[in-house]
Short mmCIF file of C-alpha atoms and ligand atoms in Angstrom, two decimals:
data_model
loop_
_atom_site.label_atom_id
_atom_site.label_comp_id
_atom_site.label_asym_id
_atom_site.label_seq_id
_atom_site.Cartn_x
_atom_site.Cartn_y
_atom_site.Cartn_z
CA UNK J 1 -7.98 -10.13 35.19
CA UNK J 2 -9.31 -7.84 32.47
CA UNK J 3 -13.07 -7.44 32.51
CA UNK J 4 -15.35 -7.59 29.54
CA UNK J 5 -17.62 -4.62 29.12
CA UNK J 6 -21.02 -3.74 27.66
CA UNK J 7 -21.67 -0.32 26.17
CA UNK J 8 -17.97 0.59 25.82
CA UNK J 9 -18.73 2.48 22.62
CA UNK J 10 -21.13 4.79 24.47
CA UNK J 11 -18.53 5.93 27.05
CA UNK J 12 -16.80 9.29 26.58
CA UNK J 13 -13.15 9.08 25.59
CA UNK J 14 -11.84 9.86 29.08
CA UNK J 15 -13.90 7.04 30.59
CA UNK J 16 -12.68 4.63 27.93
CA UNK J 17 -9.15 5.50 29.01
CA UNK J 18 -10.04 5.10 32.69
CA UNK J 19 -11.39 1.62 31.92
CA UNK J 20 -8.27 0.72 29.96
CA UNK J 21 -5.87 1.98 32.62
CA UNK J 22 -7.73 0.24 35.41
CA UNK J 23 -8.07 -3.10 33.61
CA UNK J 24 -4.93 -3.40 31.52
CA UNK J 25 -2.32 -1.02 32.92
CA UNK J 26 -2.59 -1.74 36.65
CA UNK J 27 -3.98 1.74 37.21
CA UNK J 28 -0.69 3.33 36.11
CA UNK J 29 -0.95 7.10 35.52
CA UNK J 30 1.93 6.69 33.04
CA UNK J 31 -0.31 4.90 30.51
CA UNK J 32 -2.82 7.76 30.57
CA UNK J 33 0.00 10.26 30.25
CA UNK J 34 1.38 8.50 27.15
CA UNK J 35 -2.04 8.40 25.48
CA UNK J 36 -2.70 12.08 26.21
CA UNK J 37 0.78 13.09 25.08
CA UNK J 38 -0.32 12.17 21.56
CA UNK J 39 -3.55 14.15 21.65
CA UNK J 40 -3.48 17.21 19.45
CA UNK J 41 -3.61 20.55 21.26
CA UNK J 42 -6.05 21.77 18.62
CA UNK J 43 -9.33 20.27 19.89
CA UNK J 44 -11.02 20.48 16.48
CA UNK J 45 -8.20 18.64 14.77
CA UNK J 46 -8.22 16.04 17.51
CA UNK J 47 -11.95 15.55 17.11
CA UNK J 48 -11.48 15.05 13.38
CA UNK J 49 -9.00 12.26 14.08
CA UNK J 50 -11.16 10.79 16.85
CA UNK J 51 -13.97 10.45 14.35
CA UNK J 52 -11.96 8.70 11.63
CA UNK J 53 -12.45 5.43 13.52
CA UNK J 54 -14.38 4.18 16.53
CA UNK J 55 -13.46 4.02 20.22
CA UNK J 56 -10.48 6.32 19.59
CA UNK J 57 -8.32 6.95 22.64
CA UNK J 58 -5.28 8.63 21.10
CA UNK J 59 -3.35 9.13 17.86
CA UNK J 60 -0.73 6.70 16.60
CA UNK J 61 1.92 8.70 14.76
CA UNK J 62 3.85 7.44 11.78
CA UNK J 63 6.55 9.60 10.21
CA UNK J 64 5.83 11.42 6.96
CA UNK J 65 9.03 11.69 4.91
CA UNK J 66 9.92 13.14 1.53
CA UNK J 67 11.71 11.34 -1.29
CA UNK J 68 12.79 13.97 -3.84
CA UNK J 69 14.14 13.76 -7.40
CA UNK J 70 11.61 11.35 -8.93
CA UNK J 71 11.72 12.05 -12.65
CA UNK J 72 8.51 10.42 -13.91
CA UNK J 73 7.51 10.84 -17.58
CA UNK J 74 9.87 13.84 -17.84
CA UNK J 75 8.50 15.63 -14.76
CA UNK J 76 10.15 15.94 -11.39
CA UNK J 77 8.10 14.93 -8.37
CA UNK J 78 8.81 14.71 -4.67
CA UNK J 79 7.09 11.72 -3.10
CA UNK J 80 5.49 11.97 0.35
CA UNK J 81 6.00 8.64 2.15
CA UNK J 82 4.46 7.42 5.39
CA UNK J 83 6.27 4.46 6.89
CA UNK J 84 7.68 3.27 10.20
CA UNK J 85 10.77 1.52 8.81
CA UNK J 86 14.12 3.28 8.62
CA UNK J 87 16.03 3.26 5.31
CA UNK J 88 12.95 3.06 3.05
CA UNK J 89 12.77 6.79 2.32
CA UNK J 90 16.54 7.01 1.94
CA UNK J 91 16.50 4.04 -0.44
CA UNK J 92 13.68 5.55 -2.53
CA UNK J 93 15.52 8.86 -2.66
CA UNK J 94 18.74 7.21 -3.68
CA UNK J 95 17.05 5.21 -6.46
CA UNK J 96 15.19 8.32 -7.66
CA UNK J 97 18.42 10.29 -7.88
CA UNK J 98 20.18 7.42 -9.65
CA UNK J 99 17.48 7.08 -12.32
CA UNK J 100 16.99 10.82 -12.74
CA UNK J 101 20.51 10.79 -14.17
CA UNK J 102 19.57 7.98 -16.57
CA UNK J 103 16.34 9.19 -18.18
CA UNK J 104 13.99 8.73 -15.24
CA UNK J 105 10.95 6.49 -14.87
CA UNK J 106 8.42 5.89 -17.64
CA UNK J 107 4.94 4.96 -16.48
CA UNK J 108 1.54 4.39 -18.06
CA UNK J 109 -1.86 3.16 -16.99
CA UNK J 110 -2.98 0.04 -18.86
CA UNK J 111 -6.57 -0.31 -17.59
CA UNK J 112 -8.87 1.08 -14.90
CA UNK J 113 -11.67 -1.42 -14.42
CA UNK J 114 -12.97 -2.14 -10.89
CA UNK J 115 -15.02 -5.19 -9.95
CA UNK J 116 -17.95 -6.01 -7.67
CA UNK J 117 -20.05 -9.12 -7.15
CA UNK J 118 -23.49 -10.06 -5.89
CA UNK J 119 -23.10 -13.59 -4.57
CA UNK J 120 -26.33 -15.57 -4.46
CA UNK J 121 -27.80 -19.05 -4.35
CA UNK J 122 -30.44 -20.05 -6.86
CA UNK J 123 -32.17 -23.40 -6.99
CA UNK J 124 -34.29 -22.86 -10.12
CA UNK J 125 -33.53 -23.51 -13.77
CA UNK J 126 -30.21 -22.03 -14.98
CA UNK J 127 -31.44 -21.13 -18.48
CA UNK J 128 -34.47 -19.38 -16.98
CA UNK J 129 -32.15 -17.48 -14.66
CA UNK J 130 -29.98 -16.34 -17.56
CA UNK J 131 -33.03 -15.01 -19.40
CA UNK J 132 -34.41 -13.28 -16.31
CA UNK J 133 -31.08 -11.59 -15.52
CA UNK J 134 -30.90 -10.30 -19.11
CA UNK J 135 -34.40 -8.87 -18.72
CA UNK J 136 -33.59 -7.40 -15.30
CA UNK J 137 -30.47 -5.51 -16.41
CA UNK J 138 -32.34 -2.29 -17.37
CA UNK J 139 -34.19 -2.46 -14.04
CA UNK J 140 -30.91 -2.85 -12.16
CA UNK J 141 -29.36 0.10 -13.96
CA UNK J 142 -32.47 2.13 -13.25
CA UNK J 143 -32.42 1.17 -9.56
CA UNK J 144 -28.78 2.30 -9.31
CA UNK J 145 -29.42 5.55 -11.23
CA UNK J 146 -29.49 7.83 -8.15
CA UNK J 147 -26.03 6.49 -7.27
CA UNK J 148 -24.56 6.38 -10.76
CA UNK J 149 -25.77 9.64 -12.28
CA UNK J 150 -22.99 11.83 -10.87
CA UNK J 151 -20.34 9.24 -11.70
CA UNK J 152 -21.72 9.09 -15.26
CA UNK J 153 -21.42 12.88 -15.54
CA UNK J 154 -17.73 12.44 -14.74
CA UNK J 155 -17.44 9.80 -17.47
CA UNK J 156 -17.57 6.72 -15.23
CA UNK J 157 -20.26 4.32 -14.07
CA UNK J 158 -21.26 0.72 -14.56
CA UNK J 159 -19.50 -0.97 -17.48
CA UNK J 160 -20.99 -4.46 -17.53
CA UNK J 161 -23.22 -6.87 -15.59
CA UNK J 162 -22.75 -10.59 -16.17
CA UNK J 163 -24.22 -13.69 -14.65
CA UNK J 164 -21.57 -16.22 -13.64
CA UNK J 165 -22.50 -19.84 -13.01
CA UNK J 166 -20.39 -21.21 -10.15
CA UNK J 167 -22.50 -24.27 -9.47
CA UNK J 168 -19.66 -26.63 -10.38
CA UNK J 169 -17.63 -25.21 -7.49
CA UNK J 170 -20.44 -24.71 -4.99
CA UNK J 171 -24.02 -26.02 -5.11
CA UNK J 172 -26.51 -23.45 -6.45
CA UNK J 173 -23.90 -20.68 -6.32
CA UNK J 174 -24.21 -17.90 -8.92
CA UNK J 175 -22.92 -14.37 -9.00
CA UNK J 176 -23.51 -11.12 -10.73
CA UNK J 177 -20.06 -10.05 -11.87
CA UNK J 178 -20.14 -6.29 -12.35
CA UNK J 179 -17.43 -4.01 -13.70
CA UNK J 180 -17.13 -0.29 -12.98
CA UNK J 181 -15.23 2.81 -13.93
CA UNK J 182 -14.98 4.91 -10.76
CA UNK J 183 -12.85 7.72 -12.25
CA UNK J 184 -10.79 9.46 -9.53
CA UNK J 185 -12.36 7.65 -6.59
CA UNK J 186 -11.22 4.29 -5.30
CA UNK J 187 -14.92 3.56 -5.56
CA UNK J 188 -15.61 1.14 -2.72
CA UNK J 189 -18.75 2.92 -1.45
CA UNK J 190 -20.01 3.59 -4.96
CA UNK J 191 -19.55 -0.04 -6.01
CA UNK J 192 -21.06 -1.51 -2.85
CA UNK J 193 -24.09 0.81 -3.05
CA UNK J 194 -24.74 -0.17 -6.68
CA UNK J 195 -24.39 -3.87 -5.87
CA UNK J 196 -26.86 -3.62 -3.00
CA UNK J 197 -29.39 -2.05 -5.37
CA UNK J 198 -28.86 -4.92 -7.84
CA UNK J 199 -29.41 -7.42 -5.03
CA UNK J 200 -32.70 -5.72 -4.15
CA UNK J 201 -33.81 -6.05 -7.78
CA UNK J 202 -32.96 -9.76 -7.71
CA UNK J 203 -34.87 -10.22 -4.47
CA UNK J 204 -37.98 -8.47 -5.74
CA UNK J 205 -38.03 -10.21 -9.13
CA UNK J 206 -36.93 -13.80 -8.54
CA UNK J 207 -39.01 -16.37 -6.63
CA UNK J 208 -38.24 -16.12 -2.89
CA UNK J 209 -38.16 -19.89 -2.46
CA UNK J 210 -35.45 -20.21 -5.15
CA UNK J 211 -33.19 -17.26 -4.32
CA UNK J 212 -30.95 -16.38 -1.40
CA UNK J 213 -28.73 -13.34 -1.80
CA UNK J 214 -25.64 -14.12 0.28
CA UNK J 215 -23.74 -10.83 -0.04
CA UNK J 216 -22.94 -7.88 -2.27
CA UNK J 217 -19.38 -6.54 -2.16
CA UNK J 218 -16.59 -5.12 -4.30
CA UNK J 219 -13.52 -7.22 -5.02
CA UNK J 220 -10.11 -5.92 -4.05
CA UNK J 221 -8.67 -8.13 -6.76
CA UNK J 222 -8.45 -5.75 -9.72
CA UNK J 223 -6.34 -7.42 -12.43
CA UNK J 224 -7.89 -5.06 -14.99
CA UNK J 225 -6.87 -1.94 -13.09
CA UNK J 226 -3.25 -2.14 -14.13
CA UNK J 227 -0.32 0.23 -14.21
CA UNK J 228 3.11 -0.23 -15.76
CA UNK J 229 6.39 1.49 -14.89
CA UNK J 230 9.94 0.96 -16.07
CA UNK J 231 13.48 2.25 -16.07
CA UNK J 232 16.12 1.46 -18.66
CA UNK J 233 19.63 2.51 -19.58
CA UNK J 234 22.76 1.26 -21.27
CA UNK J 235 24.34 -1.56 -19.27
CA UNK J 236 27.59 0.44 -19.17
CA UNK J 237 25.78 3.28 -17.37
CA UNK J 238 25.05 1.04 -14.38
CA UNK J 239 28.65 0.80 -13.22
CA UNK J 240 30.64 3.20 -11.19
CA UNK J 241 28.92 3.15 -7.88
CA UNK J 242 29.97 -0.25 -6.60
CA UNK J 243 32.86 -2.68 -7.06
CA UNK J 244 30.91 -4.22 -9.97
CA UNK J 245 31.19 -3.14 -13.61
CA UNK J 246 27.97 -2.13 -15.38
CA UNK J 247 27.78 -5.53 -17.03
CA UNK J 248 28.42 -7.46 -13.82
CA UNK J 249 25.87 -5.36 -11.99
CA UNK J 250 23.20 -5.81 -14.68
CA UNK J 251 23.71 -9.56 -14.87
CA UNK J 252 23.64 -10.05 -11.12
CA UNK J 253 20.58 -7.81 -10.86
CA UNK J 254 18.67 -9.75 -13.52
CA UNK J 255 19.60 -13.00 -11.78
CA UNK J 256 18.29 -11.65 -8.48
CA UNK J 257 14.97 -10.82 -10.18
CA UNK J 258 14.91 -14.22 -11.92
CA UNK J 259 15.28 -15.92 -8.55
CA UNK J 260 12.25 -14.01 -7.24
CA UNK J 261 10.36 -15.06 -10.38
CA UNK J 262 10.86 -18.77 -9.76
CA UNK J 263 11.21 -19.04 -5.99
CA UNK J 264 8.18 -18.10 -3.86
CA UNK J 265 10.11 -17.77 -0.55
CA UNK J 266 12.32 -15.15 -2.17
CA UNK J 267 9.41 -13.61 -4.12
CA UNK J 268 7.54 -12.77 -0.91
CA UNK J 269 10.49 -10.80 0.50
CA UNK J 270 11.26 -9.27 -2.89
CA UNK J 271 7.64 -8.07 -3.15
CA UNK J 272 7.72 -6.87 0.45
CA UNK J 273 10.49 -4.55 -0.72
CA UNK J 274 8.28 -3.37 -3.60
CA UNK J 275 5.43 -2.73 -1.16
CA UNK J 276 7.73 -0.68 1.10
CA UNK J 277 7.49 2.00 -1.57
CA UNK J 278 3.90 1.49 -2.67
CA UNK J 279 2.38 1.30 0.82
CA UNK J 280 4.26 4.41 1.93
CA UNK J 281 2.71 6.45 -0.91
CA UNK J 282 -0.67 4.77 -0.50
CA UNK J 283 -0.71 5.69 3.20
CA UNK J 284 0.48 9.25 2.64
CA UNK J 285 -2.32 9.79 0.13
CA UNK J 286 -5.02 8.38 2.42
CA UNK J 287 -5.67 5.26 0.38
CA UNK J 288 -6.57 1.80 1.63
CA UNK J 289 -3.29 -0.10 1.93
CA UNK J 290 -4.99 -3.37 2.97
CA UNK J 291 -7.01 -3.37 -0.24
CA UNK J 292 -3.89 -2.65 -2.27
CA UNK J 293 -1.84 -5.33 -0.49
CA UNK J 294 -4.54 -8.00 -0.88
CA UNK J 295 -4.99 -7.23 -4.57
CA UNK J 296 -1.30 -7.04 -5.35
CA UNK J 297 -0.44 -10.36 -3.72
CA UNK J 298 -3.38 -12.10 -5.41
CA UNK J 299 -2.02 -10.73 -8.70
CA UNK J 300 1.44 -12.06 -7.86
CA UNK J 301 -0.11 -15.54 -7.65
CA UNK J 302 -2.42 -15.28 -10.66
CA UNK J 303 -0.63 -18.02 -12.62
CA UNK J 304 -0.82 -20.51 -9.78
CA UNK J 305 2.53 -19.76 -8.17
CA UNK J 306 3.50 -16.70 -6.13
CA UNK J 307 6.08 -14.76 -8.13
CA UNK J 308 7.94 -11.47 -8.46
CA UNK J 309 5.99 -8.28 -9.20
CA UNK J 310 9.00 -6.85 -11.03
CA UNK J 311 10.98 -8.12 -13.99
CA UNK J 312 14.35 -7.32 -15.56
CA UNK J 313 16.22 -8.08 -18.76
CA UNK J 314 19.33 -7.19 -20.71
CA UNK J 315 18.78 -6.89 -24.46
CA UNK J 316 21.20 -5.43 -27.00
CA UNK J 317 23.26 -3.79 -24.28
CA UNK J 318 20.23 -2.18 -22.64
CA UNK J 319 19.17 -2.94 -19.09
CA UNK J 320 15.40 -2.74 -18.49
CA UNK J 321 13.62 -3.14 -15.16
CA UNK J 322 9.83 -2.97 -14.93
CA UNK J 323 6.71 -3.55 -12.88
CA UNK J 324 3.13 -4.26 -13.88
CA UNK J 325 0.77 -4.11 -10.95
CA UNK J 326 -2.94 -3.70 -10.15
CA UNK J 327 -3.63 -0.59 -8.08
CA UNK J 328 -7.11 0.72 -7.27
CA UNK J 329 -6.37 4.17 -5.88
CA UNK J 330 -8.36 7.32 -5.37
CA UNK J 331 -7.60 11.01 -5.17
CA UNK J 332 -11.12 12.04 -4.19
CA UNK J 333 -13.40 10.70 -1.46
CA UNK J 334 -12.38 8.81 1.66
CA UNK J 335 -9.70 10.52 3.71
CA UNK J 336 -8.43 12.55 0.73
CA UNK J 337 -10.36 15.70 1.60
CA UNK J 338 -10.57 15.06 5.35
CA UNK J 339 -7.08 14.44 6.63
CA UNK J 340 -5.03 17.65 6.49
CA UNK J 341 -1.79 15.75 5.88
CA UNK J 342 -3.35 13.73 3.06
CA UNK J 343 -4.43 16.99 1.42
CA UNK J 344 -0.89 18.26 1.79
CA UNK J 345 0.57 15.01 0.41
CA UNK J 346 -1.65 15.36 -2.67
CA UNK J 347 -0.53 18.99 -3.02
CA UNK J 348 3.11 17.84 -2.86
CA UNK J 349 2.30 15.43 -5.69
CA UNK J 350 0.86 18.34 -7.73
CA UNK J 351 -2.78 17.25 -7.24
CA UNK J 352 -2.70 14.04 -9.29
CA UNK J 353 -5.81 12.32 -10.58
CA UNK J 354 -6.25 8.61 -9.81
CA UNK J 355 -4.41 7.54 -12.96
CA UNK J 356 -1.43 9.74 -12.16
CA UNK J 357 -1.37 8.45 -8.60
CA UNK J 358 -1.34 4.85 -9.89
CA UNK J 359 1.77 5.70 -11.92
CA UNK J 360 3.46 7.41 -8.97
CA UNK J 361 2.79 4.48 -6.61
CA UNK J 362 4.04 1.95 -9.18
CA UNK J 363 7.21 3.99 -9.63
CA UNK J 364 7.71 4.13 -5.85
CA UNK J 365 7.50 0.34 -5.77
CA UNK J 366 9.93 -0.08 -8.64
CA UNK J 367 12.41 2.41 -7.14
CA UNK J 368 12.27 0.73 -3.76
CA UNK J 369 12.83 -2.68 -5.27
CA UNK J 370 15.76 -1.34 -7.30
CA UNK J 371 17.39 0.15 -4.19
CA UNK J 372 16.96 -3.02 -2.15
CA UNK J 373 18.27 -5.28 -4.92
CA UNK J 374 21.19 -2.97 -5.58
CA UNK J 375 22.19 -3.23 -1.92
CA UNK J 376 21.57 -6.97 -1.81
CA UNK J 377 23.82 -7.72 -4.79
CA UNK J 378 26.60 -5.31 -3.80
CA UNK J 379 27.16 -4.37 -0.14
CA UNK J 380 24.46 -6.58 1.40
CA UNK J 381 21.33 -5.06 2.89
CA UNK J 382 22.58 -4.57 6.44
CA UNK J 383 25.15 -1.87 5.71
CA UNK J 384 22.67 0.75 4.48
CA UNK J 385 19.78 -0.45 6.60
CA UNK J 386 21.80 -0.31 9.82
CA UNK J 387 23.25 3.07 8.84
CA UNK J 388 19.67 4.39 8.79
CA UNK J 389 18.65 2.35 11.85
CA UNK J 390 21.47 3.78 13.98
CA UNK J 391 19.28 6.64 15.25
CA UNK J 392 16.60 4.18 16.39
CA UNK J 393 19.12 2.19 18.41
CA UNK J 394 20.52 5.39 19.94
CA UNK J 395 17.03 6.60 20.80
CA UNK J 396 16.22 3.24 22.40
CA UNK J 397 19.17 3.89 24.69
CA UNK J 398 18.26 7.52 25.39
CA UNK J 399 21.40 8.91 23.72
CA UNK J 400 21.81 12.67 24.06
CA UNK J 401 22.30 14.99 21.09
CA UNK J 402 26.02 15.14 21.78
CA UNK J 403 26.29 11.35 22.10
CA UNK J 404 24.38 10.90 18.83
CA UNK J 405 26.79 13.18 17.00
CA UNK J 406 29.83 11.30 18.31
CA UNK J 407 28.29 7.92 17.51
CA UNK J 408 27.34 8.95 13.95
CA UNK J 409 30.94 10.16 13.42
CA UNK J 410 32.32 6.90 14.80
CA UNK J 411 30.05 4.65 12.73
CA UNK J 412 30.81 6.47 9.49
CA UNK J 413 33.94 4.29 9.48
CA UNK J 414 32.77 1.22 11.42
CA UNK J 415 30.26 -1.57 10.83
CA UNK J 416 26.94 -0.98 12.56
CA UNK J 417 25.33 -3.82 14.45
CA UNK J 418 22.99 -3.56 17.43
CA UNK J 419 25.67 -4.85 19.80
CA UNK J 420 28.49 -2.71 18.36
CA UNK J 421 26.37 0.42 18.86
CA UNK J 422 25.60 -0.45 22.47
CA UNK J 423 29.24 -1.31 23.13
CA UNK J 424 30.43 2.02 21.73
CA UNK J 425 27.75 3.95 23.60
CA UNK J 426 28.82 2.32 26.85
CA UNK J 427 32.46 3.18 26.10
CA UNK J 428 31.48 6.75 25.32
CA UNK J 429 29.56 7.03 28.56
CA UNK J 430 32.52 5.60 30.45
CA UNK J 431 34.71 8.25 28.77
CA UNK J 432 36.67 5.58 26.92
CA UNK J 433 36.19 7.14 23.48
P1 LIG O 501 24.39 5.36 0.80
O1 LIG O 501 25.03 5.10 -0.49
O2 LIG O 501 25.11 5.06 2.04
O3 LIG O 501 23.83 6.83 0.83
O4 LIG O 501 23.00 4.56 0.80
P2 LIG O 501 24.66 8.19 0.67
O5 LIG O 501 24.91 8.70 2.05
O6 LIG O 501 25.81 8.02 -0.26
O7 LIG O 501 23.58 9.13 -0.05
C1 LIG O 501 23.17 8.89 -1.38
C2 LIG O 501 21.70 9.24 -1.51
O8 LIG O 501 20.90 8.29 -0.80
C3 LIG O 501 21.31 10.59 -0.92
O9 LIG O 501 21.54 11.64 -1.82
C4 LIG O 501 19.86 10.40 -0.67
O10 LIG O 501 19.12 10.47 -1.86
C5 LIG O 501 19.83 8.98 -0.14
P3 LIG O 501 21.60 13.18 -1.27
O11 LIG O 501 20.36 13.47 -0.52
O12 LIG O 501 22.82 13.20 -0.37
O13 LIG O 501 21.75 13.99 -2.50
N1 LIG O 501 20.07 8.98 1.32
C6 LIG O 501 19.26 9.53 2.23
N2 LIG O 501 18.09 10.18 2.12
C7 LIG O 501 17.52 10.61 3.25
N3 LIG O 501 18.07 10.44 4.49
C8 LIG O 501 19.21 9.79 4.63
C9 LIG O 501 19.86 9.31 3.48
N4 LIG O 501 21.01 8.65 3.28
C10 LIG O 501 21.12 8.46 1.96
N5 LIG O 501 19.73 9.63 5.85
C11 LIG O 501 20.93 3.71 1.58
C12 LIG O 501 22.25 4.36 1.96
C13 LIG O 501 20.21 3.34 2.85
C14 LIG O 501 20.10 4.68 0.75
C15 LIG O 501 21.25 2.46 0.67
O14 LIG O 501 22.11 1.59 1.38
C16 LIG O 501 20.03 1.69 0.27
O15 LIG O 501 19.33 2.04 -0.66
N6 LIG O 501 19.75 0.57 0.96
C17 LIG O 501 18.55 -0.23 0.74
C18 LIG O 501 17.67 -0.02 1.92
C19 LIG O 501 16.36 -0.70 1.82
O16 LIG O 501 15.99 -1.31 0.84
N7 LIG O 501 15.60 -0.59 2.88
C20 LIG O 501 14.31 -1.16 3.00
C21 LIG O 501 14.26 -1.96 4.25
S1 LIG O 501 14.93 -3.54 3.99
C22 LIG O 501 13.51 -4.39 3.44
O17 LIG O 501 12.52 -4.33 4.08
C23 LIG O 501 13.36 -4.96 2.09
C24 LIG O 501 14.20 -6.11 1.62
O18 LIG O 501 14.13 -7.25 2.43
C25 LIG O 501 13.62 -6.41 0.25
C26 LIG O 501 14.35 -7.46 -0.48
O19 LIG O 501 14.87 -8.40 0.15
O20 LIG O 501 14.33 -7.35 -1.73
C27 LIG O 501 15.62 -5.68 1.52
#
């Protein structure tokens, strides 16, 4: 039985591992070996990673891949992508190449507003509260000055402070609804620090017996931090690479998107495909993928039903496919200057500012969705996915380099399924191939 433990956080890393191995791995030296195998030989680099989080015992690698040929607003970019799933990088690359031959991606930022709230309970008179908050605004801005002054120099800062009456939904519940421009930072720390200052001002200026500040925190729902990306081409230019004509392809594609627009079960999977691309870029650039995911899915349900993040149409012989999505991303702060691979990823992207990164991530999502839908409406998803997954199956079965080569040759002309790969590998090992 695993023991509970007090003071685990105070133990050195090696003792944390000893505790783990003893309590959860039946004392197996193999577990310790695996953990240490992933330590970096450079002690300084390892320490840097140890200190990103708490109670670190090892590193958990994810592959960093490159998707080249993204023509975005007339400029070629190569996208760094961090993801565990095979076929995502290949799909992005294939979509990038396809659209680079048809004018590329066009992207623009629509808005950049971030949001934070001070949630509080107030039992006094609402009109009085409104007046007091109006009077307190200069004090709040003053209190936050030490935090905002540098952001203001960069052109950002606090945009608005509003009192919101939520008492119809929850007794005595009000909030300060605050909007921010955080320039190139994602802004979480900046926003939360400002909000905590505002809460202090409320606490020192409103009667204690009438006010309870519940919490001060940013919102990861950022429907006014929006980016748009699209591709378009003549319907005739879509044919050629499957058994479908350009027109058949475009119509089937639009129908597939329409289904995701009206059918939530399909929309979730459709949007998962979009997020394959976005998350991979978000991770590679050291951004907070949980924040992005939460905000994006809330946006997908903003009209009361979960729906597709992408849209498509055919008008006057032109096929157009687009995405409009909220993305609060940063290119300064957080891991961006700490993680050596994040720095490199931003270099690969030509040192984008936050607005440029929003466009790149939106394009990655659109490209990924295009690739998945193209497979779904032509060959089916499994053909390409399994082609990319072949190496994983072979690795699971400890295939040698020579075996891998023979299997890849064989499956160039045969359908890949998990069982067919194992069957062929067994035949190969029994010298039957
Ligand atoms: P293919 O036509 O067999 O590829 O496609 P190809 O060998 O003819 O190569 C064409 C291009 O594809 C290459 O050009 C690359 O750009 C790329 P080149 O580099 O030769 O000039 N490509 C690769 N890039 C890197 N490594 C590779 C590689 N192979 C091709 N090994 C492909 C194969 C997998 C690209 C295609 O079938 C595809 O796009 N499939 C979709 C895969 C996909 O969407 N995967 C995501 C996981 S499934 C999922 O989670 C989402 C889903 O449920 C969402 C939804 O339901 O909407 C599907």
